[in-house]
mmCIF file of N, CA and C in Angstrom:
data_model
loop_
_atom_site.group_PDB
_atom_site.id
_atom_site.type_symbol
_atom_site.label_atom_id
_atom_site.label_comp_id
_atom_site.label_asym_id
_atom_site.label_seq_id
_atom_site.Cartn_x
_atom_site.Cartn_y
_atom_site.Cartn_z
ATOM 1 N N MET A 1 0.886 -1.276 0.046
ATOM 2 C CA MET A 1 -0.063 -0.225 0.337
ATOM 3 C C MET A 1 0.641 1.113 -0.167
ATOM 4 N N SER A 2 0.564 2.191 -0.809
ATOM 5 C CA SER A 2 1.176 3.509 -1.016
ATOM 6 C C SER A 2 1.349 4.239 0.193
ATOM 7 N N ALA A 3 1.910 5.268 0.455
ATOM 8 C CA ALA A 3 2.206 6.064 1.606
ATOM 9 C C ALA A 3 0.778 7.125 1.238
ATOM 10 N N THR A 4 -0.003 7.395 0.169
ATOM 11 C CA THR A 4 -0.888 8.288 0.034
ATOM 12 C C THR A 4 -2.314 7.572 -0.101
ATOM 13 N N GLU A 5 -2.503 5.967 -0.089
ATOM 14 C CA GLU A 5 -3.690 5.706 0.076
ATOM 15 C C GLU A 5 -4.493 5.466 1.176
ATOM 16 N N ASN A 6 -5.558 5.774 1.790
ATOM 17 C CA ASN A 6 -6.377 5.634 2.480
ATOM 18 C C ASN A 6 -6.109 4.151 3.138
ATOM 19 N N THR A 7 -6.699 3.597 4.324
ATOM 20 C CA THR A 7 -6.662 2.276 4.928
ATOM 21 C C THR A 7 -7.635 2.337 5.414
ATOM 22 N N LEU A 8 -8.575 1.237 5.447
ATOM 23 C CA LEU A 8 -9.425 0.542 6.328
ATOM 24 C C LEU A 8 -9.242 -0.115 7.761
ATOM 25 N N LEU A 9 -9.523 0.423 8.497
ATOM 26 C CA LEU A 9 -9.170 -0.054 10.125
ATOM 27 C C LEU A 9 -10.315 -0.568 10.798
ATOM 28 N N PHE A 10 -10.115 -1.862 11.571
ATOM 29 C CA PHE A 10 -11.150 -2.352 12.255
ATOM 30 C C PHE A 10 -10.489 -1.989 13.783
ATOM 31 N N VAL A 11 -11.251 -1.137 14.392
ATOM 32 C CA VAL A 11 -11.345 -0.875 16.029
ATOM 33 C C VAL A 11 -11.906 -1.826 16.649
ATOM 34 N N TYR A 12 -11.655 -2.277 17.980
ATOM 35 C CA TYR A 12 -12.182 -2.832 19.142
ATOM 36 C C TYR A 12 -12.409 -2.357 20.192
ATOM 37 N N GLY A 13 -11.541 -1.498 20.322
ATOM 38 C CA GLY A 13 -11.153 -0.737 21.876
ATOM 39 C C GLY A 13 -11.515 0.545 22.615
ATOM 40 N N THR A 14 -10.264 1.028 22.718
ATOM 41 C CA THR A 14 -10.585 2.446 23.316
ATOM 42 C C THR A 14 -10.715 3.260 22.306
ATOM 43 N N LEU A 15 -10.206 2.876 20.747
ATOM 44 C CA LEU A 15 -10.747 3.728 19.237
ATOM 45 C C LEU A 15 -12.357 3.831 19.003
ATOM 46 N N LEU A 16 -13.086 3.318 19.693
ATOM 47 C CA LEU A 16 -14.601 3.103 19.386
ATOM 48 C C LEU A 16 -14.821 4.404 19.909
ATOM 49 N N ARG A 17 -16.298 4.894 19.549
ATOM 50 C CA ARG A 17 -16.961 5.941 19.779
ATOM 51 C C ARG A 17 -17.171 6.043 21.183
ATOM 52 N N GLY A 18 -17.458 6.951 21.785
ATOM 53 C CA GLY A 18 -17.534 6.926 23.277
ATOM 54 C C GLY A 18 -16.611 6.387 24.063
ATOM 55 N N GLU A 19 -15.243 5.968 23.543
ATOM 56 C CA GLU A 19 -14.123 5.757 24.239
ATOM 57 C C GLU A 19 -12.941 6.460 24.480
ATOM 58 N N ALA A 20 -11.875 6.505 25.437
ATOM 59 C CA ALA A 20 -10.933 7.441 25.651
ATOM 60 C C ALA A 20 -10.169 7.756 24.451
ATOM 61 N N ASN A 21 -9.874 6.987 23.801
ATOM 62 C CA ASN A 21 -8.458 7.375 22.197
ATOM 63 C C ASN A 21 -9.628 7.673 21.209
ATOM 64 N N HIS A 22 -10.708 7.466 21.043
ATOM 65 C CA HIS A 22 -11.750 7.785 19.850
ATOM 66 C C HIS A 22 -11.014 9.500 19.254
ATOM 67 N N GLY A 23 -10.885 10.218 19.925
ATOM 68 C CA GLY A 23 -10.676 11.425 19.278
ATOM 69 C C GLY A 23 -9.732 11.231 18.190
ATOM 70 N N LEU A 24 -8.609 10.095 18.334
ATOM 71 C CA LEU A 24 -7.486 10.046 17.252
ATOM 72 C C LEU A 24 -8.284 9.617 16.093
ATOM 73 N N ILE A 25 -9.130 9.004 16.156
ATOM 74 C CA ILE A 25 -9.774 8.296 14.946
ATOM 75 C C ILE A 25 -11.016 9.063 14.313
ATOM 76 N N ALA A 26 -11.363 10.179 15.024
ATOM 77 C CA ALA A 26 -13.035 10.600 14.739
ATOM 78 C C ALA A 26 -12.643 11.549 13.661
ATOM 79 N N ARG A 27 -11.185 11.791 13.102
ATOM 80 C CA ARG A 27 -11.286 12.472 11.846
ATOM 81 C C ARG A 27 -11.442 11.569 10.872
ATOM 82 N N GLY A 28 -11.107 10.411 11.243
ATOM 83 C CA GLY A 28 -11.484 9.034 9.897
ATOM 84 C C GLY A 28 -12.768 9.164 9.347
ATOM 85 N N LEU A 29 -13.213 8.517 8.452
ATOM 86 C CA LEU A 29 -14.396 8.025 8.177
ATOM 87 C C LEU A 29 -14.973 7.020 8.542
ATOM 88 N N LEU A 30 -16.098 7.173 9.534
ATOM 89 C CA LEU A 30 -16.677 5.797 10.031
ATOM 90 C C LEU A 30 -17.921 5.134 8.868
ATOM 91 N N ILE A 31 -17.269 3.908 8.481
ATOM 92 C CA ILE A 31 -17.606 3.076 7.366
ATOM 93 C C ILE A 31 -19.259 2.436 7.873
ATOM 94 N N ARG A 32 -19.195 1.645 9.112
ATOM 95 C CA ARG A 32 -20.115 1.045 9.559
ATOM 96 C C ARG A 32 -19.424 0.189 10.793
ATOM 97 N N GLU A 33 -20.741 0.044 11.803
ATOM 98 C CA GLU A 33 -20.065 -1.383 13.142
ATOM 99 C C GLU A 33 -19.883 -2.686 12.090
ATOM 100 N N ALA A 34 -18.974 -3.363 12.676
ATOM 101 C CA ALA A 34 -18.520 -4.558 11.868
ATOM 102 C C ALA A 34 -18.550 -5.457 13.105
ATOM 103 N N ARG A 35 -18.365 -6.876 12.745
ATOM 104 C CA ARG A 35 -17.657 -7.862 13.256
ATOM 105 C C ARG A 35 -17.086 -8.703 12.626
ATOM 106 N N THR A 36 -15.726 -9.579 13.089
ATOM 107 C CA THR A 36 -14.655 -10.183 12.574
ATOM 108 C C THR A 36 -15.426 -11.966 12.456
ATOM 109 N N THR A 37 -14.626 -12.530 11.646
ATOM 110 C CA THR A 37 -15.369 -13.694 11.519
ATOM 111 C C THR A 37 -15.096 -14.621 12.775
ATOM 112 N N PRO A 38 -15.709 -15.496 13.514
ATOM 113 C CA PRO A 38 -15.370 -16.135 14.400
ATOM 114 C C PRO A 38 -14.359 -17.012 14.712
ATOM 115 N N SER A 39 -13.162 -16.214 14.400
ATOM 116 C CA SER A 39 -11.840 -17.243 14.223
ATOM 117 C C SER A 39 -10.538 -16.334 15.139
ATOM 118 N N TYR A 40 -11.176 -15.283 16.149
ATOM 119 C CA TYR A 40 -10.125 -14.662 17.094
ATOM 120 C C TYR A 40 -10.608 -14.817 18.380
ATOM 121 N N THR A 41 -9.201 -14.365 19.163
ATOM 122 C CA THR A 41 -9.012 -14.340 20.639
ATOM 123 C C THR A 41 -9.280 -12.737 21.164
ATOM 124 N N LEU A 42 -10.392 -12.109 22.133
ATOM 125 C CA LEU A 42 -10.244 -11.356 22.683
ATOM 126 C C LEU A 42 -9.782 -11.216 24.078
ATOM 127 N N ILE A 43 -8.855 -10.459 24.621
ATOM 128 C CA ILE A 43 -8.229 -10.480 25.588
ATOM 129 C C ILE A 43 -8.589 -9.072 26.407
ATOM 130 N N SER A 44 -8.889 -9.000 27.788
ATOM 131 C CA SER A 44 -8.574 -7.654 28.474
ATOM 132 C C SER A 44 -7.695 -7.726 29.259
ATOM 133 N N LEU A 45 -6.982 -6.335 28.666
ATOM 134 C CA LEU A 45 -5.590 -6.287 29.581
ATOM 135 C C LEU A 45 -5.670 -4.887 30.660
ATOM 136 N N GLY A 46 -7.111 -4.901 31.003
ATOM 137 C CA GLY A 46 -7.217 -3.743 32.398
ATOM 138 C C GLY A 46 -8.148 -2.395 31.525
ATOM 139 N N ALA A 47 -7.154 -1.932 31.060
ATOM 140 C CA ALA A 47 -7.990 -0.473 30.465
ATOM 141 C C ALA A 47 -8.145 -0.418 28.804
ATOM 142 N N PHE A 48 -7.563 -1.650 28.569
ATOM 143 C CA PHE A 48 -7.948 -1.837 26.996
ATOM 144 C C PHE A 48 -7.750 -3.297 26.907
ATOM 145 N N PRO A 49 -8.257 -3.593 25.311
ATOM 146 C CA PRO A 49 -8.586 -4.978 25.060
ATOM 147 C C PRO A 49 -6.966 -5.488 23.924
ATOM 148 N N GLY A 50 -6.884 -6.399 23.936
ATOM 149 C CA GLY A 50 -6.318 -6.893 22.655
ATOM 150 C C GLY A 50 -6.685 -8.162 22.160
ATOM 151 N N LEU A 51 -6.548 -8.043 20.597
ATOM 152 C CA LEU A 51 -7.222 -8.828 19.584
ATOM 153 C C LEU A 51 -5.726 -9.788 19.157
ATOM 154 N N MET A 52 -6.270 -10.709 19.400
ATOM 155 C CA MET A 52 -5.116 -12.001 18.657
ATOM 156 C C MET A 52 -5.972 -13.398 17.385
ATOM 157 N N THR A 53 -5.210 -13.435 16.622
ATOM 158 C CA THR A 53 -5.687 -14.352 15.360
ATOM 159 C C THR A 53 -5.704 -15.851 16.464
ATOM 160 N N GLY A 54 -6.359 -16.764 15.759
ATOM 161 C CA GLY A 54 -6.788 -18.032 16.457
ATOM 162 C C GLY A 54 -7.836 -17.848 17.367
ATOM 163 N N GLY A 55 -8.597 -18.909 17.815
ATOM 164 C CA GLY A 55 -9.773 -18.803 18.420
ATOM 165 C C GLY A 55 -10.939 -18.944 17.829
ATOM 166 N N SER A 56 -12.249 -18.692 18.373
ATOM 167 C CA SER A 56 -13.488 -18.689 17.760
ATOM 168 C C SER A 56 -14.264 -17.796 18.103
ATOM 169 N N VAL A 57 -14.026 -16.774 18.760
ATOM 170 C CA VAL A 57 -14.870 -15.560 18.883
ATOM 171 C C VAL A 57 -14.846 -14.504 17.792
ATOM 172 N N SER A 58 -15.852 -13.758 17.754
ATOM 173 C CA SER A 58 -16.677 -13.080 16.528
ATOM 174 C C SER A 58 -16.236 -11.761 17.509
ATOM 175 N N VAL A 59 -15.783 -10.475 16.858
ATOM 176 C CA VAL A 59 -15.079 -9.501 17.686
ATOM 177 C C VAL A 59 -15.984 -8.678 16.954
ATOM 178 N N VAL A 60 -16.668 -7.956 18.151
ATOM 179 C CA VAL A 60 -17.478 -6.781 17.800
ATOM 180 C C VAL A 60 -16.986 -5.304 17.820
ATOM 181 N N GLY A 61 -16.693 -4.465 16.802
ATOM 182 C CA GLY A 61 -15.714 -3.332 16.218
ATOM 183 C C GLY A 61 -16.902 -2.177 15.438
ATOM 184 N N GLU A 62 -15.945 -1.469 14.946
ATOM 185 C CA GLU A 62 -16.113 -0.276 13.793
ATOM 186 C C GLU A 62 -15.221 -0.564 12.888
ATOM 187 N N LEU A 63 -15.684 -0.229 11.784
ATOM 188 C CA LEU A 63 -14.809 -0.233 10.610
ATOM 189 C C LEU A 63 -14.904 1.594 9.790
ATOM 190 N N TYR A 64 -13.442 2.034 10.031
ATOM 191 C CA TYR A 64 -13.009 3.239 9.568
ATOM 192 C C TYR A 64 -12.398 3.482 8.078
ATOM 193 N N GLU A 65 -12.422 4.098 7.357
ATOM 194 C CA GLU A 65 -11.181 4.812 6.398
ATOM 195 C C GLU A 65 -10.545 5.769 6.985
ATOM 196 N N VAL A 66 -9.072 5.586 7.122
ATOM 197 C CA VAL A 66 -8.324 6.701 7.771
ATOM 198 C C VAL A 66 -7.331 6.839 6.725
ATOM 199 N N THR A 67 -6.773 8.253 6.836
ATOM 200 C CA THR A 67 -5.580 8.778 5.859
ATOM 201 C C THR A 67 -4.305 8.267 6.462
ATOM 202 N N PRO A 68 -3.511 8.064 5.607
ATOM 203 C CA PRO A 68 -1.820 7.890 6.063
ATOM 204 C C PRO A 68 -1.525 8.767 7.159
ATOM 205 N N GLN A 69 -1.953 10.065 7.329
ATOM 206 C CA GLN A 69 -1.501 10.811 8.834
ATOM 207 C C GLN A 69 -2.604 10.458 9.983
ATOM 208 N N ILE A 70 -3.393 9.916 9.706
ATOM 209 C CA ILE A 70 -4.343 9.319 10.737
ATOM 210 C C ILE A 70 -3.413 8.099 11.341
ATOM 211 N N LEU A 71 -3.278 7.238 10.263
ATOM 212 C CA LEU A 71 -2.904 5.887 10.518
ATOM 213 C C LEU A 71 -1.397 5.932 11.420
ATOM 214 N N ALA A 72 -0.354 6.812 11.152
ATOM 215 C CA ALA A 72 0.483 7.164 11.467
ATOM 216 C C ALA A 72 0.360 7.412 13.086
ATOM 217 N N GLU A 73 -0.739 8.449 13.355
ATOM 218 C CA GLU A 73 -0.775 8.637 14.898
ATOM 219 C C GLU A 73 -1.384 7.362 15.779
ATOM 220 N N LEU A 74 -2.008 6.800 14.819
ATOM 221 C CA LEU A 74 -2.706 5.485 15.704
ATOM 222 C C LEU A 74 -1.370 4.324 15.968
ATOM 223 N N ASP A 75 -0.774 4.399 14.560
ATOM 224 C CA ASP A 75 0.614 3.490 15.032
ATOM 225 C C ASP A 75 1.346 3.751 16.389
ATOM 226 N N ARG A 76 1.808 5.069 16.324
ATOM 227 C CA ARG A 76 2.549 5.684 17.563
ATOM 228 C C ARG A 76 1.496 5.354 18.976
ATOM 229 N N LEU A 77 0.479 5.467 18.853
ATOM 230 C CA LEU A 77 -0.359 5.277 20.202
ATOM 231 C C LEU A 77 -0.469 3.220 20.073
ATOM 232 N N GLU A 78 -0.651 2.937 19.495
ATOM 233 C CA GLU A 78 -0.706 1.030 19.703
ATOM 234 C C GLU A 78 0.698 0.568 19.768
ATOM 235 N N GLY A 79 1.830 1.128 19.527
ATOM 236 C CA GLY A 79 2.912 0.567 19.385
ATOM 237 C C GLY A 79 3.383 -0.415 18.276
ATOM 238 N N HIS A 80 3.004 -0.080 17.393
ATOM 239 C CA HIS A 80 2.994 -0.656 16.171
ATOM 240 C C HIS A 80 4.480 -0.366 15.505
ATOM 241 N N PRO A 81 5.449 -1.291 15.312
ATOM 242 C CA PRO A 81 5.092 -2.956 15.452
ATOM 243 C C PRO A 81 5.712 -3.506 16.637
ATOM 244 N N ARG A 82 6.088 -2.726 17.709
ATOM 245 C CA ARG A 82 6.862 -3.553 19.022
ATOM 246 C C ARG A 82 5.635 -3.966 19.852
ATOM 247 N N PHE A 83 4.583 -3.343 20.294
ATOM 248 C CA PHE A 83 3.620 -4.079 21.189
ATOM 249 C C PHE A 83 2.659 -4.735 20.385
ATOM 250 N N TYR A 84 1.694 -3.900 19.410
ATOM 251 C CA TYR A 84 0.637 -4.193 18.716
ATOM 252 C C TYR A 84 1.509 -4.274 17.156
ATOM 253 N N CYS A 85 0.936 -4.911 16.549
ATOM 254 C CA CYS A 85 1.501 -5.303 15.143
ATOM 255 C C CYS A 85 0.075 -5.279 14.230
ATOM 256 N N ARG A 86 0.009 -4.237 13.212
ATOM 257 C CA ARG A 86 -0.987 -3.809 12.481
ATOM 258 C C ARG A 86 -1.040 -5.165 11.152
ATOM 259 N N SER A 87 -2.317 -5.446 11.100
ATOM 260 C CA SER A 87 -2.262 -7.017 10.275
ATOM 261 C C SER A 87 -3.690 -7.143 9.735
ATOM 262 N N LEU A 88 -3.776 -7.666 8.673
ATOM 263 C CA LEU A 88 -4.994 -7.842 7.804
ATOM 264 C C LEU A 88 -6.010 -8.967 8.559
ATOM 265 N N ILE A 89 -7.209 -8.609 9.115
ATOM 266 C CA ILE A 89 -8.137 -9.247 9.418
ATOM 267 C C ILE A 89 -9.227 -9.425 8.398
ATOM 268 N N THR A 90 -10.030 -10.734 9.079
ATOM 269 C CA THR A 90 -11.543 -11.205 7.944
ATOM 270 C C THR A 90 -12.625 -10.612 8.945
ATOM 271 N N LEU A 91 -13.191 -9.749 7.840
ATOM 272 C CA LEU A 91 -14.603 -9.535 8.913
ATOM 273 C C LEU A 91 -15.770 -10.361 8.420
ATOM 274 N N ASN A 92 -16.803 -10.574 9.183
ATOM 275 C CA ASN A 92 -17.879 -11.864 9.245
ATOM 276 C C ASN A 92 -18.609 -11.620 7.548
ATOM 277 N N ASP A 93 -18.263 -10.371 6.972
ATOM 278 C CA ASP A 93 -19.022 -10.573 5.741
ATOM 279 C C ASP A 93 -17.931 -10.800 4.479
ATOM 280 N N SER A 94 -16.881 -11.458 4.958
ATOM 281 C CA SER A 94 -15.974 -11.990 4.186
ATOM 282 C C SER A 94 -15.001 -11.030 3.444
ATOM 283 N N SER A 95 -15.068 -9.534 3.810
ATOM 284 C CA SER A 95 -14.280 -8.474 3.509
ATOM 285 C C SER A 95 -13.139 -8.217 4.306
ATOM 286 N N SER A 96 -12.007 -7.591 3.905
ATOM 287 C CA SER A 96 -10.917 -7.289 5.054
ATOM 288 C C SER A 96 -10.486 -6.053 5.722
ATOM 289 N N ALA A 97 -9.742 -5.877 6.375
ATOM 290 C CA ALA A 97 -9.450 -4.800 7.093
ATOM 291 C C ALA A 97 -8.124 -5.053 7.949
ATOM 292 N N GLU A 98 -7.407 -4.001 8.099
ATOM 293 C CA GLU A 98 -6.158 -4.074 9.225
ATOM 294 C C GLU A 98 -6.797 -3.925 10.668
ATOM 295 N N ALA A 99 -6.307 -4.313 11.223
ATOM 296 C CA ALA A 99 -6.431 -4.169 12.649
ATOM 297 C C ALA A 99 -5.278 -4.136 13.518
ATOM 298 N N TYR A 100 -5.056 -3.548 15.077
ATOM 299 C CA TYR A 100 -4.042 -3.627 15.498
ATOM 300 C C TYR A 100 -3.913 -5.386 16.310
ATOM 301 N N LEU A 101 -3.233 -6.248 16.368
ATOM 302 C CA LEU A 101 -3.181 -7.525 16.698
ATOM 303 C C LEU A 101 -1.859 -7.580 17.638
ATOM 304 N N LEU A 102 -2.428 -8.444 19.040
ATOM 305 C CA LEU A 102 -1.424 -8.624 20.070
ATOM 306 C C LEU A 102 -0.948 -10.164 19.372
ATOM 307 N N PRO A 103 0.358 -10.291 19.826
ATOM 308 C CA PRO A 103 0.997 -11.885 19.828
ATOM 309 C C PRO A 103 0.229 -12.748 20.710
ATOM 310 N N ARG A 104 0.234 -13.941 19.908
ATOM 311 C CA ARG A 104 -0.538 -14.846 20.875
ATOM 312 C C ARG A 104 0.085 -15.058 22.341
ATOM 313 N N ARG A 105 1.222 -14.723 22.465
ATOM 314 C CA ARG A 105 1.972 -15.287 23.829
ATOM 315 C C ARG A 105 1.264 -14.487 24.886
ATOM 316 N N PHE A 106 0.246 -13.446 24.725
ATOM 317 C CA PHE A 106 -0.342 -13.014 25.932
ATOM 318 C C PHE A 106 -1.996 -13.570 26.383
ATOM 319 N N ALA A 107 -2.388 -14.511 25.440
ATOM 320 C CA ALA A 107 -3.720 -15.516 25.593
ATOM 321 C C ALA A 107 -3.264 -16.249 26.783
ATOM 322 N N ALA A 108 -2.648 -16.487 27.206
ATOM 323 C CA ALA A 108 -2.735 -17.345 28.526
ATOM 324 C C ALA A 108 -2.361 -16.184 29.656
ATOM 325 N N THR A 109 -2.007 -15.528 29.486
ATOM 326 C CA THR A 109 -1.946 -14.627 30.734
ATOM 327 C C THR A 109 -2.956 -13.547 31.123
ATOM 328 N N TYR A 110 -4.099 -13.230 30.322
ATOM 329 C CA TYR A 110 -4.929 -12.375 30.595
ATOM 330 C C TYR A 110 -6.370 -12.812 30.561
ATOM 331 N N PRO A 111 -7.285 -12.152 31.112
ATOM 332 C CA PRO A 111 -8.765 -12.529 30.986
ATOM 333 C C PRO A 111 -9.208 -12.883 29.161
ATOM 334 N N HIS A 112 -9.942 -13.693 28.820
ATOM 335 C CA HIS A 112 -10.645 -14.026 27.749
ATOM 336 C C HIS A 112 -11.999 -13.063 27.513
ATOM 337 N N ILE A 113 -12.262 -12.369 26.806
ATOM 338 C CA ILE A 113 -13.558 -11.432 26.410
ATOM 339 C C ILE A 113 -14.619 -12.484 25.793
ATOM 340 N N SER A 114 -14.916 -13.222 26.200
ATOM 341 C CA SER A 114 -15.924 -14.696 25.642
ATOM 342 C C SER A 114 -16.926 -14.223 24.706
ATOM 343 N N ASP A 115 -17.435 -13.023 24.867
ATOM 344 C CA ASP A 115 -18.550 -12.873 23.756
ATOM 345 C C ASP A 115 -17.817 -11.891 22.715
ATOM 346 N N GLY A 116 -16.656 -11.316 22.715
ATOM 347 C CA GLY A 116 -16.228 -10.617 21.606
ATOM 348 C C GLY A 116 -16.286 -8.956 21.683
ATOM 349 N N ASP A 117 -17.126 -8.351 22.744
ATOM 350 C CA ASP A 117 -17.283 -7.394 22.914
ATOM 351 C C ASP A 117 -16.741 -6.624 24.143
ATOM 352 N N TRP A 118 -15.573 -5.839 24.021
ATOM 353 C CA TRP A 118 -14.568 -5.227 25.084
ATOM 354 C C TRP A 118 -15.631 -4.361 25.802
ATOM 355 N N ARG A 119 -16.560 -3.793 25.238
ATOM 356 C CA ARG A 119 -17.560 -2.682 26.004
ATOM 357 C C ARG A 119 -18.168 -3.519 27.018
ATOM 358 N N SER A 120 -18.670 -4.717 26.871
ATOM 359 C CA SER A 120 -19.677 -5.300 27.622
ATOM 360 C C SER A 120 -18.638 -5.958 28.750
ATOM 361 N N CYS A 121 -17.563 -6.238 29.044
ATOM 362 C CA CYS A 121 -16.486 -6.745 29.932
ATOM 363 C C CYS A 121 -17.137 -6.935 31.557
ATOM 364 N N SER A 122 -18.450 -7.434 31.300
ATOM 365 C CA SER A 122 -19.241 -7.613 32.273
ATOM 366 C C SER A 122 -18.359 -8.981 32.907
ATOM 367 N N ALA A 123 -18.460 -9.486 34.136
ATOM 368 C CA ALA A 123 -18.274 -10.378 34.763
ATOM 369 C C ALA A 123 -18.422 -11.821 33.901
ATOM 370 N N ALA A 124 -19.823 -11.978 33.398
ATOM 371 C CA ALA A 124 -20.638 -13.029 32.721
ATOM 372 C C ALA A 124 -19.589 -12.932 31.045
ATOM 373 N N ALA A 125 -18.976 -11.730 30.849
ATOM 374 C CA ALA A 125 -18.235 -11.855 29.564
ATOM 375 C C ALA A 125 -17.028 -12.157 29.336
ATOM 376 N N VAL A 126 -16.372 -12.368 30.664
ATOM 377 C CA VAL A 126 -14.712 -12.359 30.764
ATOM 378 C C VAL A 126 -14.856 -13.628 31.663
ATOM 379 N N ARG A 127 -13.926 -14.625 30.962
ATOM 380 C CA ARG A 127 -13.593 -15.834 32.057
ATOM 381 C C ARG A 127 -11.959 -15.789 32.143
#
């Protein structure tokens, strides 16, 4: 992808509307609410979630189109590629988008969000 192309980005945590870091992505274009295919793991790291490949959860989020400038700001926030790694994921309508993923090594350490919705993080949704 060239440095002048916009990027489709799936967000599922603090970048969602109404959440702490939404202001960083609010200048992007909200395409729609979205879900991933049921092939991911979502964990709670306390103040924010982490998405990982592998698993059986369909993760709830929002799909945005962002400019290269917004994407660079988000990469800094997310620690890409040192902490989160921006990678291609599959949405439940078979389309794809980029998302910030955590390495699988975190899966055993933190509670899983079994319903795929970080905002719901009730005792019933976290195991």
